[in-house]
Structures are given as structure tokens and as C-alpha cells.
Amino acid sequence: MKHLALVLFSAVIALSACSTAPEPRIGPDGKPMPQVYRISRTDTAQIQYRMMDAVNALRSARGLNGVSMDARLTAAAATHSRDMSVQNRPWHFGSDGSSPLDRVLRAGYQGTLRGENISETYETELETLAAWMEQPDTRDVVLDPQATDMGFAYFQEPNGKIWWTLVTGRAVPAT
């Protein structure tokens, strides 16, 4: 009986070694096609704090203070992410003509707007942050030494496209 179990176990191991992982689909540029990153509503807080942790790690590596998550900046970011989807274009102006400054004021943020990064992509939040770090203007928003707060939100369309918005601000000093 032990011999039969050993033979069956060996056969299962041998057969599992024969299976191969599916080959990634290759695009016309010769690179693997991106996979759709599906976000569950229950993942929102984890995604936001994972982004804040990543931003703070980058800031710390440059000798900068970290930023704190601000609910009002996050509300402004969420509004803009959804609005970019409605407009079907990534840009800093709302469908009502609002600017990033208008949106943070509407959300009740008392500090000073420092910057806004936006993205239209199928990539994860950390892949998006990496792309922002490759461009001087968006990297400057992430690494702004004057920033003390951040808001971060997204809107995902049914097809999987994600509209990301990161907003930074400087809190009003306590008196």
C-alpha cells in the first residue's frame, strides 16, 4: 500500500512538472500586454495607504518629511478622477471649468494647493507612481518639499481603465 501511494505521489509530481504557465500575450511592440488591474471597493483604503507609504518612502530617500493623508484632498481627487472619466480625457480642468485649486477649495481644504498628478491607465497605483517619478514635472509634485498633505483617489471604468489623481497640499500652521 505504501508503495502504491509513493508511485501515485511521484506520478502527480511528474505530471505537475509538465504543466506550463500560460504564455503572456505579446503586443505589437514586442512587450507583454498589460493585464487589467481590477479594483474592489473594499481595496480602496489599502490602495490609498499603499500609495501614501510609497510616496513617503520616496520622500524619505530624498531626506524629505512625509505627507499625511487628508480626507478633503482625497475628496477633491476622487471628484476629479470621476470627472476625467466622464470627459474621457486626462487633464487638470473639470468639466465645469474648475482648476485643481477650485476643487480643493470646494472640498474644504484650508491649506495651500501644492500640485496635482493625473493618469489614465490600466496600471496599478504603484506602476502609476513609478511612471510619475520618470517625468520631472510629476516627480516634482511627489517630492515637493513644501507638501505636508496628500489626497489620492481613482475611478475605474467597467472596461478596467483607471483614472488616478494625486493632490498635494501644505497644511495651515497651527496657531
PDB file of C-alpha atoms in Angstrom:
ATOM      1  CA  MET A   1       0.000   0.000   0.000  1.00  0.00           C
ATOM      2  CA  LYS A   2       2.866   2.378   0.848  1.00  0.00           C
ATOM      3  CA  HIS A   3       4.454   1.514  -2.471  1.00  0.00           C
ATOM      4  CA  LEU A   4       1.233   2.394  -4.373  1.00  0.00           C
ATOM      5  CA  ALA A   5       0.921   5.717  -2.532  1.00  0.00           C
ATOM      6  CA  LEU A   6       4.541   6.538  -3.320  1.00  0.00           C
ATOM      7  CA  VAL A   7       4.041   5.699  -7.014  1.00  0.00           C
ATOM      8  CA  LEU A   8       0.865   7.848  -7.205  1.00  0.00           C
ATOM      9  CA  PHE A   9       2.558  10.730  -5.410  1.00  0.00           C
ATOM     10  CA  SER A  10       5.525  10.529  -7.793  1.00  0.00           C
ATOM     11  CA  ALA A  11       3.188  10.467 -10.782  1.00  0.00           C
ATOM     12  CA  VAL A  12       1.345  13.584  -9.567  1.00  0.00           C
ATOM     13  CA  ILE A  13       4.635  15.427  -9.075  1.00  0.00           C
ATOM     14  CA  ALA A  14       5.881  14.386 -12.505  1.00  0.00           C
ATOM     15  CA  LEU A  15       2.647  15.457 -14.216  1.00  0.00           C
ATOM     16  CA  SER A  16       2.575  18.801 -12.431  1.00  0.00           C
ATOM     17  CA  ALA A  17       6.099  19.477 -13.684  1.00  0.00           C
ATOM     18  CA  CYS A  18       4.831  19.017 -17.236  1.00  0.00           C
ATOM     19  CA  SER A  19       2.269  21.801 -16.992  1.00  0.00           C
ATOM     20  CA  THR A  20       3.420  25.216 -18.087  1.00  0.00           C
ATOM     21  CA  ALA A  21       2.295  28.666 -17.112  1.00  0.00           C
ATOM     22  CA  PRO A  22       0.308  30.405 -19.805  1.00  0.00           C
ATOM     23  CA  GLU A  23       2.456  32.480 -22.093  1.00  0.00           C
ATOM     24  CA  PRO A  24       1.874  36.233 -21.723  1.00  0.00           C
ATOM     25  CA  ARG A  25       0.176  37.863 -24.682  1.00  0.00           C
ATOM     26  CA  ILE A  26       2.667  39.919 -26.672  1.00  0.00           C
ATOM     27  CA  GLY A  27       1.721  43.281 -28.137  1.00  0.00           C
ATOM     28  CA  PRO A  28       2.816  44.735 -31.485  1.00  0.00           C
ATOM     29  CA  ASP A  29       5.764  46.408 -29.747  1.00  0.00           C
ATOM     30  CA  GLY A  30       7.087  43.004 -28.632  1.00  0.00           C
ATOM     31  CA  LYS A  31       6.320  43.687 -24.960  1.00  0.00           C
ATOM     32  CA  PRO A  32       3.858  41.721 -22.846  1.00  0.00           C
ATOM     33  CA  MET A  33       0.326  43.106 -22.997  1.00  0.00           C
ATOM     34  CA  PRO A  34      -0.798  44.661 -19.719  1.00  0.00           C
ATOM     35  CA  GLN A  35      -3.253  42.761 -17.588  1.00  0.00           C
ATOM     36  CA  VAL A  36      -6.352  44.580 -16.397  1.00  0.00           C
ATOM     37  CA  TYR A  37      -5.951  45.584 -12.751  1.00  0.00           C
ATOM     38  CA  ARG A  38      -9.393  45.154 -11.202  1.00  0.00           C
ATOM     39  CA  ILE A  39     -10.057  47.063  -8.004  1.00  0.00           C
ATOM     40  CA  SER A  40     -12.668  46.010  -5.478  1.00  0.00           C
ATOM     41  CA  ARG A  41     -14.439  48.666  -3.413  1.00  0.00           C
ATOM     42  CA  THR A  42     -13.015  47.003  -0.319  1.00  0.00           C
ATOM     43  CA  ASP A  43      -9.475  47.699  -1.615  1.00  0.00           C
ATOM     44  CA  THR A  44      -9.783  51.498  -1.693  1.00  0.00           C
ATOM     45  CA  ALA A  45      -8.275  52.272   1.728  1.00  0.00           C
ATOM     46  CA  GLN A  46      -5.457  49.771   1.201  1.00  0.00           C
ATOM     47  CA  ILE A  47      -4.628  51.298  -2.174  1.00  0.00           C
ATOM     48  CA  GLN A  48      -4.648  54.835  -0.777  1.00  0.00           C
ATOM     49  CA  TYR A  49      -2.390  53.988   2.149  1.00  0.00           C
ATOM     50  CA  ARG A  50      -0.101  51.830  -0.008  1.00  0.00           C
ATOM     51  CA  MET A  51       0.348  54.885  -2.251  1.00  0.00           C
ATOM     52  CA  MET A  52       0.994  57.165   0.733  1.00  0.00           C
ATOM     53  CA  ASP A  53       3.565  54.710   2.101  1.00  0.00           C
ATOM     54  CA  ALA A  54       5.285  54.547  -1.296  1.00  0.00           C
ATOM     55  CA  VAL A  55       5.269  58.345  -1.671  1.00  0.00           C
ATOM     56  CA  ASN A  56       6.691  58.717   1.840  1.00  0.00           C
ATOM     57  CA  ALA A  57       9.405  56.140   1.142  1.00  0.00           C
ATOM     58  CA  LEU A  58      10.446  58.136  -1.940  1.00  0.00           C
ATOM     59  CA  ARG A  59      10.353  61.375   0.039  1.00  0.00           C
ATOM     60  CA  SER A  60      12.365  59.859   2.893  1.00  0.00           C
ATOM     61  CA  ALA A  61      15.014  58.625   0.455  1.00  0.00           C
ATOM     62  CA  ARG A  62      15.456  62.270  -0.586  1.00  0.00           C
ATOM     63  CA  GLY A  63      15.624  63.487   3.017  1.00  0.00           C
ATOM     64  CA  LEU A  64      12.115  64.996   2.896  1.00  0.00           C
ATOM     65  CA  ASN A  65       9.395  64.800   5.526  1.00  0.00           C
ATOM     66  CA  GLY A  66       6.478  62.502   4.832  1.00  0.00           C
ATOM     67  CA  VAL A  67       2.984  63.606   3.922  1.00  0.00           C
ATOM     68  CA  SER A  68      -0.259  62.724   5.694  1.00  0.00           C
ATOM     69  CA  MET A  69      -3.435  61.542   4.017  1.00  0.00           C
ATOM     70  CA  ASP A  70      -6.041  64.306   4.041  1.00  0.00           C
ATOM     71  CA  ALA A  71      -9.708  63.422   3.544  1.00  0.00           C
ATOM     72  CA  ARG A  72     -10.529  66.744   1.869  1.00  0.00           C
ATOM     73  CA  LEU A  73      -7.717  66.406  -0.674  1.00  0.00           C
ATOM     74  CA  THR A  74      -8.816  62.809  -1.268  1.00  0.00           C
ATOM     75  CA  ALA A  75     -12.376  64.024  -1.894  1.00  0.00           C
ATOM     76  CA  ALA A  76     -11.085  66.554  -4.437  1.00  0.00           C
ATOM     77  CA  ALA A  77      -9.008  63.806  -6.093  1.00  0.00           C
ATOM     78  CA  ALA A  78     -11.986  61.415  -6.236  1.00  0.00           C
ATOM     79  CA  THR A  79     -14.211  64.060  -7.798  1.00  0.00           C
ATOM     80  CA  HIS A  80     -11.634  64.805 -10.454  1.00  0.00           C
ATOM     81  CA  SER A  81     -10.911  61.142 -11.243  1.00  0.00           C
ATOM     82  CA  ARG A  82     -14.591  60.529 -11.957  1.00  0.00           C
ATOM     83  CA  ASP A  83     -14.888  63.766 -13.941  1.00  0.00           C
ATOM     84  CA  MET A  84     -11.913  62.862 -16.156  1.00  0.00           C
ATOM     85  CA  SER A  85     -13.679  59.590 -16.961  1.00  0.00           C
ATOM     86  CA  VAL A  86     -16.860  61.473 -17.884  1.00  0.00           C
ATOM     87  CA  GLN A  87     -14.818  63.797 -20.126  1.00  0.00           C
ATOM     88  CA  ASN A  88     -12.795  60.836 -21.429  1.00  0.00           C
ATOM     89  CA  ARG A  89      -9.553  62.775 -21.240  1.00  0.00           C
ATOM     90  CA  PRO A  90      -6.814  63.190 -18.685  1.00  0.00           C
ATOM     91  CA  TRP A  91      -6.385  66.857 -17.957  1.00  0.00           C
ATOM     92  CA  HIS A  92      -6.343  69.176 -14.985  1.00  0.00           C
ATOM     93  CA  PHE A  93      -9.579  71.024 -15.702  1.00  0.00           C
ATOM     94  CA  GLY A  94     -13.011  69.819 -14.653  1.00  0.00           C
ATOM     95  CA  SER A  95     -15.987  69.600 -16.976  1.00  0.00           C
ATOM     96  CA  ASP A  96     -17.276  72.735 -15.243  1.00  0.00           C
ATOM     97  CA  GLY A  97     -14.019  74.582 -15.960  1.00  0.00           C
ATOM     98  CA  SER A  98     -12.708  74.052 -12.420  1.00  0.00           C
ATOM     99  CA  SER A  99      -8.993  74.016 -11.707  1.00  0.00           C
ATOM    100  CA  PRO A 100      -7.227  71.896  -9.074  1.00  0.00           C
ATOM    101  CA  LEU A 101      -7.319  74.962  -6.780  1.00  0.00           C
ATOM    102  CA  ASP A 102     -11.092  75.295  -7.238  1.00  0.00           C
ATOM    103  CA  ARG A 103     -11.588  71.611  -6.357  1.00  0.00           C
ATOM    104  CA  VAL A 104      -9.518  71.644  -3.164  1.00  0.00           C
ATOM    105  CA  LEU A 105     -11.274  74.817  -2.001  1.00  0.00           C
ATOM    106  CA  ARG A 106     -14.687  73.241  -2.704  1.00  0.00           C
ATOM    107  CA  ALA A 107     -13.627  70.204  -0.695  1.00  0.00           C
ATOM    108  CA  GLY A 108     -12.884  72.485   2.274  1.00  0.00           C
ATOM    109  CA  TYR A 109      -9.108  72.168   2.365  1.00  0.00           C
ATOM    110  CA  GLN A 110      -7.752  75.087   4.404  1.00  0.00           C
ATOM    111  CA  GLY A 111      -4.121  74.756   3.303  1.00  0.00           C
ATOM    112  CA  THR A 112      -2.341  75.655   0.086  1.00  0.00           C
ATOM    113  CA  LEU A 113      -2.567  73.500  -3.018  1.00  0.00           C
ATOM    114  CA  ARG A 114       0.927  72.341  -3.998  1.00  0.00           C
ATOM    115  CA  GLY A 115       0.266  70.125  -7.012  1.00  0.00           C
ATOM    116  CA  GLU A 116      -1.839  67.566  -8.832  1.00  0.00           C
ATOM    117  CA  ASN A 117      -0.816  64.461 -10.775  1.00  0.00           C
ATOM    118  CA  ILE A 118      -3.256  62.631 -13.020  1.00  0.00           C
ATOM    119  CA  SER A 119      -3.173  59.463 -15.070  1.00  0.00           C
ATOM    120  CA  GLU A 120      -5.337  57.455 -17.435  1.00  0.00           C
ATOM    121  CA  THR A 121      -4.129  53.871 -17.394  1.00  0.00           C
ATOM    122  CA  TYR A 122      -4.762  50.186 -16.783  1.00  0.00           C
ATOM    123  CA  GLU A 123      -1.777  50.034 -14.404  1.00  0.00           C
ATOM    124  CA  THR A 124      -1.661  49.657 -10.642  1.00  0.00           C
ATOM    125  CA  GLU A 125      -1.203  52.610  -8.333  1.00  0.00           C
ATOM    126  CA  LEU A 126       2.472  51.737  -7.786  1.00  0.00           C
ATOM    127  CA  GLU A 127       3.120  51.396 -11.527  1.00  0.00           C
ATOM    128  CA  THR A 128       1.447  54.790 -11.947  1.00  0.00           C
ATOM    129  CA  LEU A 129       3.657  56.294  -9.229  1.00  0.00           C
ATOM    130  CA  ALA A 130       6.724  54.846 -10.966  1.00  0.00           C
ATOM    131  CA  ALA A 131       5.620  56.499 -14.227  1.00  0.00           C
ATOM    132  CA  TRP A 132       5.122  59.824 -12.408  1.00  0.00           C
ATOM    133  CA  MET A 133       8.638  59.531 -10.978  1.00  0.00           C
ATOM    134  CA  GLU A 134      10.077  59.255 -14.507  1.00  0.00           C
ATOM    135  CA  GLN A 135       8.838  62.719 -15.532  1.00  0.00           C
ATOM    136  CA  PRO A 136      10.311  65.860 -13.933  1.00  0.00           C
ATOM    137  CA  ASP A 137       7.029  67.776 -13.583  1.00  0.00           C
ATOM    138  CA  THR A 138       5.074  64.939 -11.960  1.00  0.00           C
ATOM    139  CA  ARG A 139       8.093  63.848  -9.880  1.00  0.00           C
ATOM    140  CA  ASP A 140       8.269  67.422  -8.531  1.00  0.00           C
ATOM    141  CA  VAL A 141       4.687  67.104  -7.234  1.00  0.00           C
ATOM    142  CA  VAL A 142       5.517  63.882  -5.377  1.00  0.00           C
ATOM    143  CA  LEU A 143       8.785  65.271  -3.973  1.00  0.00           C
ATOM    144  CA  ASP A 144       7.673  68.839  -3.264  1.00  0.00           C
ATOM    145  CA  PRO A 145       9.465  69.759  -0.012  1.00  0.00           C
ATOM    146  CA  GLN A 146       6.629  72.150   0.881  1.00  0.00           C
ATOM    147  CA  ALA A 147       3.925  69.437   0.774  1.00  0.00           C
ATOM    148  CA  THR A 148       2.600  68.166   4.093  1.00  0.00           C
ATOM    149  CA  ASP A 149      -0.667  66.539   2.973  1.00  0.00           C
ATOM    150  CA  MET A 150      -1.850  64.398   0.125  1.00  0.00           C
ATOM    151  CA  GLY A 151      -5.077  63.083  -1.283  1.00  0.00           C
ATOM    152  CA  PHE A 152      -5.258  60.120  -3.588  1.00  0.00           C
ATOM    153  CA  ALA A 153      -8.207  58.564  -5.395  1.00  0.00           C
ATOM    154  CA  TYR A 154      -9.241  56.755  -8.537  1.00  0.00           C
ATOM    155  CA  PHE A 155     -12.211  55.937 -10.703  1.00  0.00           C
ATOM    156  CA  GLN A 156     -12.304  52.609 -12.543  1.00  0.00           C
ATOM    157  CA  GLU A 157     -14.500  52.189 -15.600  1.00  0.00           C
ATOM    158  CA  PRO A 158     -16.241  48.862 -16.320  1.00  0.00           C
ATOM    159  CA  ASN A 159     -13.631  48.133 -19.042  1.00  0.00           C
ATOM    160  CA  GLY A 160     -10.879  48.337 -16.411  1.00  0.00           C
ATOM    161  CA  LYS A 161      -9.443  51.751 -17.324  1.00  0.00           C
ATOM    162  CA  ILE A 162      -8.394  53.646 -14.199  1.00  0.00           C
ATOM    163  CA  TRP A 163      -8.274  57.395 -13.760  1.00  0.00           C
ATOM    164  CA  TRP A 164      -5.825  58.222 -10.926  1.00  0.00           C
ATOM    165  CA  THR A 165      -5.499  61.595  -9.192  1.00  0.00           C
ATOM    166  CA  LEU A 166      -2.938  62.575  -6.555  1.00  0.00           C
ATOM    167  CA  VAL A 167      -3.223  66.014  -4.945  1.00  0.00           C
ATOM    168  CA  THR A 168      -0.685  67.536  -2.580  1.00  0.00           C
ATOM    169  CA  GLY A 169      -1.083  70.475  -0.243  1.00  0.00           C
ATOM    170  CA  ARG A 170       0.581  72.346   2.562  1.00  0.00           C
ATOM    171  CA  ALA A 171      -1.360  72.494   5.793  1.00  0.00           C
ATOM    172  CA  VAL A 172      -2.004  75.806   7.520  1.00  0.00           C
ATOM    173  CA  PRO A 173       0.337  76.007  10.503  1.00  0.00           C
ATOM    174  CA  ALA A 174      -1.418  75.615  13.855  1.00  0.00           C
ATOM    175  CA  THR A 175      -1.673  78.837  15.816  1.00  0.00           C
TER     176      THR A 175
END
